[in-house]
Amino acid sequence: MSKAGEIPYTWPEIEEQIKDAILCQASVLEGFGPWLEGSLVAKFLGISEEEFADTAVEDITEIDITRHQLYATVEHAYHYAYQLDGWWECSSSVWHEVDGLLQGYPQADAQGERSPFCMLNDFPLRRVLETFFARFGLFGAERDIDAMDMSIRELALLSNMTVPAVRTSLSKEGFKLERYHDKNASRPDDRAFRLKAKDAKLWLSRRRGFIPQGVRPTDDGVAQTASKILSDQGTPFEQRVSSAMSLLNLDADAATRNGEVESSWLHELLQGKAAAPKLGSLRALARLFETDEARFAAEGVQHLIELELAQKR
């Protein structure tokens, strides 16, 4: 298991895997493609026909991988999977591209040597793309479809845990899996049961290795105004939260979508009720508002405890 919030693979590692995948594709073209005296493969790799004529694909070590759409797609997926800068630029088109790559890119070269897309070896490149696919399926990016329920493998990828560890955790914490039948599932053993999307978000929010879903950047002026609203000590805490949400165009569903803030708890807070002073939810709200986490959480705890004491008088 990795440390909290740790990205399991560096980008240079993934670039090396991209190169290996491209060379596997070139090997397939060379071995089973049309007889064109190497021109097709040379163009695919971006090298001269003279250079290719004197070198076998398996002996090529340097190619420009950035000229391939594969590189751009994987880069988008990597940033979204691990919520790096620019993750919000990932659109549903990347989702479809990754789907095509996972199902259609060669899993072996012409000699049967397995490529980074091979399912049997679980290479880093395939894991990154499956992690992207799982996160996008759960959190999306301005999609009109419901969040997808998660398989045990998808939960393992998102939480940076092993599949057995996920099974143990789900059982211990009382999460119920539901049988799911997919005749096209490539890993039937891992996908026979799924966890409902809402429960998956809640379970993931409790995992140290899970990288939380980020917040899309807002206009600086709007963010500054929201920060001023949240810092206004003369306004009741719940009103500050409600005003900031309205300014940032966040409704209760959007604020609780990543599973770190419980919906019922937020509704109680916004209604001015003495909700339980849940530190985790308050800190998650602070991150959502991009405001000082310690100050906001402390004020929230104080506000909720004062409400509770007032009700007992």
mmCIF file with all atom_site columns, N, CA, C and O in Angstrom, residues 194-222:
data_model
loop_
_atom_site.group_PDB
_atom_site.id
_atom_site.type_symbol
_atom_site.label_atom_id
_atom_site.label_alt_id
_atom_site.label_comp_id
_atom_site.label_asym_id
_atom_site.label_entity_id
_atom_site.label_seq_id
_atom_site.pdbx_PDB_ins_code
_atom_site.Cartn_x
_atom_site.Cartn_y
_atom_site.Cartn_z
_atom_site.occupancy
_atom_site.B_iso_or_equiv
_atom_site.pdbx_formal_charge
_atom_site.auth_seq_id
_atom_site.auth_comp_id
_atom_site.auth_asym_id
_atom_site.auth_atom_id
_atom_site.pdbx_PDB_model_num
ATOM 1   N N  . ARG A 1 194 ? -20.366 -5.314 -7.090  1.00 0.00 ? 194 ARG A N  1
ATOM 2   C CA . ARG A 1 194 ? -20.044 -3.888 -7.110  1.00 0.00 ? 194 ARG A CA 1
ATOM 3   C C  . ARG A 1 194 ? -20.603 -3.182 -5.882  1.00 0.00 ? 194 ARG A C  1
ATOM 4   O O  . ARG A 1 194 ? -21.599 -3.618 -5.297  1.00 0.00 ? 194 ARG A O  1
ATOM 5   N N  . LEU A 1 195 ? -19.937 -2.077 -5.534  1.00 0.00 ? 195 LEU A N  1
ATOM 6   C CA . LEU A 1 195 ? -20.391 -1.242 -4.428  1.00 0.00 ? 195 LEU A CA 1
ATOM 7   C C  . LEU A 1 195 ? -21.094 -0.026 -5.007  1.00 0.00 ? 195 LEU A C  1
ATOM 8   O O  . LEU A 1 195 ? -20.592 0.598  -5.941  1.00 0.00 ? 195 LEU A O  1
ATOM 9   N N  . LYS A 1 196 ? -22.257 0.295  -4.472  1.00 0.00 ? 196 LYS A N  1
ATOM 10  C CA . LYS A 1 196 ? -23.013 1.442  -4.955  1.00 0.00 ? 196 LYS A CA 1
ATOM 11  C C  . LYS A 1 196 ? -22.143 2.704  -4.911  1.00 0.00 ? 196 LYS A C  1
ATOM 12  O O  . LYS A 1 196 ? -21.340 2.887  -4.002  1.00 0.00 ? 196 LYS A O  1
ATOM 13  N N  . ALA A 1 197 ? -22.342 3.569  -5.904  1.00 0.00 ? 197 ALA A N  1
ATOM 14  C CA . ALA A 1 197 ? -21.495 4.753  -6.049  1.00 0.00 ? 197 ALA A CA 1
ATOM 15  C C  . ALA A 1 197 ? -21.462 5.603  -4.781  1.00 0.00 ? 197 ALA A C  1
ATOM 16  O O  . ALA A 1 197 ? -20.398 6.069  -4.352  1.00 0.00 ? 197 ALA A O  1
ATOM 17  N N  . LYS A 1 198 ? -22.621 5.803  -4.156  1.00 0.00 ? 198 LYS A N  1
ATOM 18  C CA . LYS A 1 198 ? -22.673 6.625  -2.947  1.00 0.00 ? 198 LYS A CA 1
ATOM 19  C C  . LYS A 1 198 ? -21.840 6.006  -1.835  1.00 0.00 ? 198 LYS A C  1
ATOM 20  O O  . LYS A 1 198 ? -21.087 6.710  -1.140  1.00 0.00 ? 198 LYS A O  1
ATOM 21  N N  . ASP A 1 199 ? -21.951 4.694  -1.668  1.00 0.00 ? 199 ASP A N  1
ATOM 22  C CA . ASP A 1 199 ? -21.163 4.016  -0.641  1.00 0.00 ? 199 ASP A CA 1
ATOM 23  C C  . ASP A 1 199 ? -19.681 4.008  -1.006  1.00 0.00 ? 199 ASP A C  1
ATOM 24  O O  . ASP A 1 199 ? -18.816 4.084  -0.125  1.00 0.00 ? 199 ASP A O  1
ATOM 25  N N  . ALA A 1 200 ? -19.389 3.909  -2.309  1.00 0.00 ? 200 ALA A N  1
ATOM 26  C CA . ALA A 1 200 ? -17.996 3.909  -2.752  1.00 0.00 ? 200 ALA A CA 1
ATOM 27  C C  . ALA A 1 200 ? -17.321 5.227  -2.399  1.00 0.00 ? 200 ALA A C  1
ATOM 28  O O  . ALA A 1 200 ? -16.173 5.251  -1.938  1.00 0.00 ? 200 ALA A O  1
ATOM 29  N N  . LYS A 1 201 ? -18.015 6.325  -2.591  1.00 0.00 ? 201 LYS A N  1
ATOM 30  C CA . LYS A 1 201 ? -17.455 7.639  -2.256  1.00 0.00 ? 201 LYS A CA 1
ATOM 31  C C  . LYS A 1 201 ? -17.210 7.756  -0.760  1.00 0.00 ? 201 LYS A C  1
ATOM 32  O O  . LYS A 1 201 ? -16.179 8.289  -0.329  1.00 0.00 ? 201 LYS A O  1
ATOM 33  N N  . LEU A 1 202 ? -18.160 7.262  0.028   1.00 0.00 ? 202 LEU A N  1
ATOM 34  C CA . LEU A 1 202 ? -17.998 7.316  1.476   1.00 0.00 ? 202 LEU A CA 1
ATOM 35  C C  . LEU A 1 202 ? -16.828 6.451  1.925   1.00 0.00 ? 202 LEU A C  1
ATOM 36  O O  . LEU A 1 202 ? -15.988 6.877  2.727   1.00 0.00 ? 202 LEU A O  1
ATOM 37  N N  . TRP A 1 203 ? -16.757 5.229  1.404   1.00 0.00 ? 203 TRP A N  1
ATOM 38  C CA . TRP A 1 203 ? -15.667 4.323  1.778   1.00 0.00 ? 203 TRP A CA 1
ATOM 39  C C  . TRP A 1 203 ? -14.320 4.909  1.382   1.00 0.00 ? 203 TRP A C  1
ATOM 40  O O  . TRP A 1 203 ? -13.368 4.893  2.160   1.00 0.00 ? 203 TRP A O  1
ATOM 41  N N  . LEU A 1 204 ? -14.207 5.447  0.177   1.00 0.00 ? 204 LEU A N  1
ATOM 42  C CA . LEU A 1 204 ? -12.947 6.020  -0.297  1.00 0.00 ? 204 LEU A CA 1
ATOM 43  C C  . LEU A 1 204 ? -12.521 7.216  0.539   1.00 0.00 ? 204 LEU A C  1
ATOM 44  O O  . LEU A 1 204 ? -11.321 7.432  0.769   1.00 0.00 ? 204 LEU A O  1
ATOM 45  N N  . SER A 1 205 ? -13.481 8.003  1.004   1.00 0.00 ? 205 SER A N  1
ATOM 46  C CA . SER A 1 205 ? -13.144 9.193  1.796   1.00 0.00 ? 205 SER A CA 1
ATOM 47  C C  . SER A 1 205 ? -12.452 8.831  3.104   1.00 0.00 ? 205 SER A C  1
ATOM 48  O O  . SER A 1 205 ? -11.779 9.668  3.710   1.00 0.00 ? 205 SER A O  1
ATOM 49  N N  . ARG A 1 206 ? -12.576 7.582  3.524   1.00 0.00 ? 206 ARG A N  1
ATOM 50  C CA . ARG A 1 206 ? -11.960 7.124  4.777   1.00 0.00 ? 206 ARG A CA 1
ATOM 51  C C  . ARG A 1 206 ? -10.598 6.453  4.558   1.00 0.00 ? 206 ARG A C  1
ATOM 52  O O  . ARG A 1 206 ? -9.956  6.017  5.508   1.00 0.00 ? 206 ARG A O  1
ATOM 53  N N  . ARG A 1 207 ? -10.155 6.372  3.317   1.00 0.00 ? 207 ARG A N  1
ATOM 54  C CA . ARG A 1 207 ? -8.910  5.671  2.990   1.00 0.00 ? 207 ARG A CA 1
ATOM 55  C C  . ARG A 1 207 ? -7.751  6.642  2.876   1.00 0.00 ? 207 ARG A C  1
ATOM 56  O O  . ARG A 1 207 ? -7.822  7.650  2.176   1.00 0.00 ? 207 ARG A O  1
ATOM 57  N N  . ARG A 1 208 ? -6.668  6.327  3.560   1.00 0.00 ? 208 ARG A N  1
ATOM 58  C CA . ARG A 1 208 ? -5.480  7.182  3.555   1.00 0.00 ? 208 ARG A CA 1
ATOM 59  C C  . ARG A 1 208 ? -4.859  7.283  2.169   1.00 0.00 ? 208 ARG A C  1
ATOM 60  O O  . ARG A 1 208 ? -4.299  8.315  1.798   1.00 0.00 ? 208 ARG A O  1
ATOM 61  N N  . GLY A 1 209 ? -4.930  6.215  1.396   1.00 0.00 ? 209 GLY A N  1
ATOM 62  C CA . GLY A 1 209 ? -4.281  6.208  0.095   1.00 0.00 ? 209 GLY A CA 1
ATOM 63  C C  . GLY A 1 209 ? -5.093  6.833  -1.022  1.00 0.00 ? 209 GLY A C  1
ATOM 64  O O  . GLY A 1 209 ? -4.599  6.966  -2.141  1.00 0.00 ? 209 GLY A O  1
ATOM 65  N N  . PHE A 1 210 ? -6.337  7.221  -0.743  1.00 0.00 ? 210 PHE A N  1
ATOM 66  C CA . PHE A 1 210 ? -7.192  7.800  -1.767  1.00 0.00 ? 210 PHE A CA 1
ATOM 67  C C  . PHE A 1 210 ? -6.869  9.273  -1.961  1.00 0.00 ? 210 PHE A C  1
ATOM 68  O O  . PHE A 1 210 ? -6.771  10.034 -0.990  1.00 0.00 ? 210 PHE A O  1
ATOM 69  N N  . ILE A 1 211 ? -6.680  9.678  -3.202  1.00 0.00 ? 211 ILE A N  1
ATOM 70  C CA . ILE A 1 211 ? -6.458  11.082 -3.528  1.00 0.00 ? 211 ILE A CA 1
ATOM 71  C C  . ILE A 1 211 ? -7.833  11.716 -3.755  1.00 0.00 ? 211 ILE A C  1
ATOM 72  O O  . ILE A 1 211 ? -8.526  11.355 -4.710  1.00 0.00 ? 211 ILE A O  1
ATOM 73  N N  . PRO A 1 212 ? -8.257  12.634 -2.891  1.00 0.00 ? 212 PRO A N  1
ATOM 74  C CA . PRO A 1 212 ? -9.608  13.202 -3.007  1.00 0.00 ? 212 PRO A CA 1
ATOM 75  C C  . PRO A 1 212 ? -9.823  13.906 -4.337  1.00 0.00 ? 212 PRO A C  1
ATOM 76  O O  . PRO A 1 212 ? -8.892  14.419 -4.954  1.00 0.00 ? 212 PRO A O  1
ATOM 77  N N  . GLN A 1 213 ? -11.087 13.916 -4.767  1.00 0.00 ? 213 GLN A N  1
ATOM 78  C CA . GLN A 1 213 ? -11.435 14.626 -5.988  1.00 0.00 ? 213 GLN A CA 1
ATOM 79  C C  . GLN A 1 213 ? -11.248 16.117 -5.757  1.00 0.00 ? 213 GLN A C  1
ATOM 80  O O  . GLN A 1 213 ? -11.694 16.676 -4.755  1.00 0.00 ? 213 GLN A O  1
ATOM 81  N N  . GLY A 1 214 ? -10.577 16.781 -6.676  1.00 0.00 ? 214 GLY A N  1
ATOM 82  C CA . GLY A 1 214 ? -10.287 18.199 -6.520  1.00 0.00 ? 214 GLY A CA 1
ATOM 83  C C  . GLY A 1 214 ? -11.487 19.078 -6.824  1.00 0.00 ? 214 GLY A C  1
ATOM 84  O O  . GLY A 1 214 ? -12.557 18.618 -7.229  1.00 0.00 ? 214 GLY A O  1
ATOM 85  N N  . VAL A 1 215 ? -11.274 20.362 -6.646  1.00 0.00 ? 215 VAL A N  1
ATOM 86  C CA . VAL A 1 215 ? -12.304 21.361 -6.925  1.00 0.00 ? 215 VAL A CA 1
ATOM 87  C C  . VAL A 1 215 ? -11.869 22.156 -8.139  1.00 0.00 ? 215 VAL A C  1
ATOM 88  O O  . VAL A 1 215 ? -10.722 22.608 -8.217  1.00 0.00 ? 215 VAL A O  1
ATOM 89  N N  . ARG A 1 216 ? -12.750 22.328 -9.071  1.00 0.00 ? 216 ARG A N  1
ATOM 90  C CA . ARG A 1 216 ? -12.411 23.084 -10.265 1.00 0.00 ? 216 ARG A CA 1
ATOM 91  C C  . ARG A 1 216 ? -12.074 24.531 -9.898  1.00 0.00 ? 216 ARG A C  1
ATOM 92  O O  . ARG A 1 216 ? -12.755 25.134 -9.069  1.00 0.00 ? 216 ARG A O  1
ATOM 93  N N  . PRO A 1 217 ? -11.033 25.090 -10.487 1.00 0.00 ? 217 PRO A N  1
ATOM 94  C CA . PRO A 1 217 ? -10.656 26.468 -10.155 1.00 0.00 ? 217 PRO A CA 1
ATOM 95  C C  . PRO A 1 217 ? -11.753 27.437 -10.555 1.00 0.00 ? 217 PRO A C  1
ATOM 96  O O  . PRO A 1 217 ? -12.435 27.257 -11.562 1.00 0.00 ? 217 PRO A O  1
ATOM 97  N N  . THR A 1 218 ? -11.912 28.469 -9.763  1.00 0.00 ? 218 THR A N  1
ATOM 98  C CA . THR A 1 218 ? -12.925 29.486 -10.038 1.00 0.00 ? 218 THR A CA 1
ATOM 99  C C  . THR A 1 218 ? -12.237 30.802 -10.354 1.00 0.00 ? 218 THR A C  1
ATOM 100 O O  . THR A 1 218 ? -11.031 30.966 -10.164 1.00 0.00 ? 218 THR A O  1
ATOM 101 N N  . ASP A 1 219 ? -13.019 31.728 -10.823 1.00 0.00 ? 219 ASP A N  1
ATOM 102 C CA . ASP A 1 219 ? -12.490 33.071 -11.069 1.00 0.00 ? 219 ASP A CA 1
ATOM 103 C C  . ASP A 1 219 ? -11.935 33.657 -9.777  1.00 0.00 ? 219 ASP A C  1
ATOM 104 O O  . ASP A 1 219 ? -12.552 33.565 -8.717  1.00 0.00 ? 219 ASP A O  1
ATOM 105 N N  . ASP A 1 220 ? -10.758 34.277 -9.844  1.00 0.00 ? 220 ASP A N  1
ATOM 106 C CA . ASP A 1 220 ? -10.103 34.796 -8.641  1.00 0.00 ? 220 ASP A CA 1
ATOM 107 C C  . ASP A 1 220 ? -10.982 35.776 -7.891  1.00 0.00 ? 220 ASP A C  1
ATOM 108 O O  . ASP A 1 220 ? -11.034 35.768 -6.653  1.00 0.00 ? 220 ASP A O  1
ATOM 109 N N  . GLY A 1 221 ? -11.710 36.618 -8.623  1.00 0.00 ? 221 GLY A N  1
ATOM 110 C CA . GLY A 1 221 ? -12.561 37.592 -7.958  1.00 0.00 ? 221 GLY A CA 1
ATOM 111 C C  . GLY A 1 221 ? -13.666 36.914 -7.177  1.00 0.00 ? 221 GLY A C  1
ATOM 112 O O  . GLY A 1 221 ? -13.967 37.305 -6.042  1.00 0.00 ? 221 GLY A O  1
ATOM 113 N N  . VAL A 1 222 ? -14.258 35.893 -7.762  1.00 0.00 ? 222 VAL A N  1
ATOM 114 C CA . VAL A 1 222 ? -15.319 35.153 -7.079  1.00 0.00 ? 222 VAL A CA 1
ATOM 115 C C  . VAL A 1 222 ? -14.754 34.440 -5.860  1.00 0.00 ? 222 VAL A C  1
ATOM 116 O O  . VAL A 1 222 ? -15.357 34.446 -4.777  1.00 0.00 ? 222 VAL A O  1
#
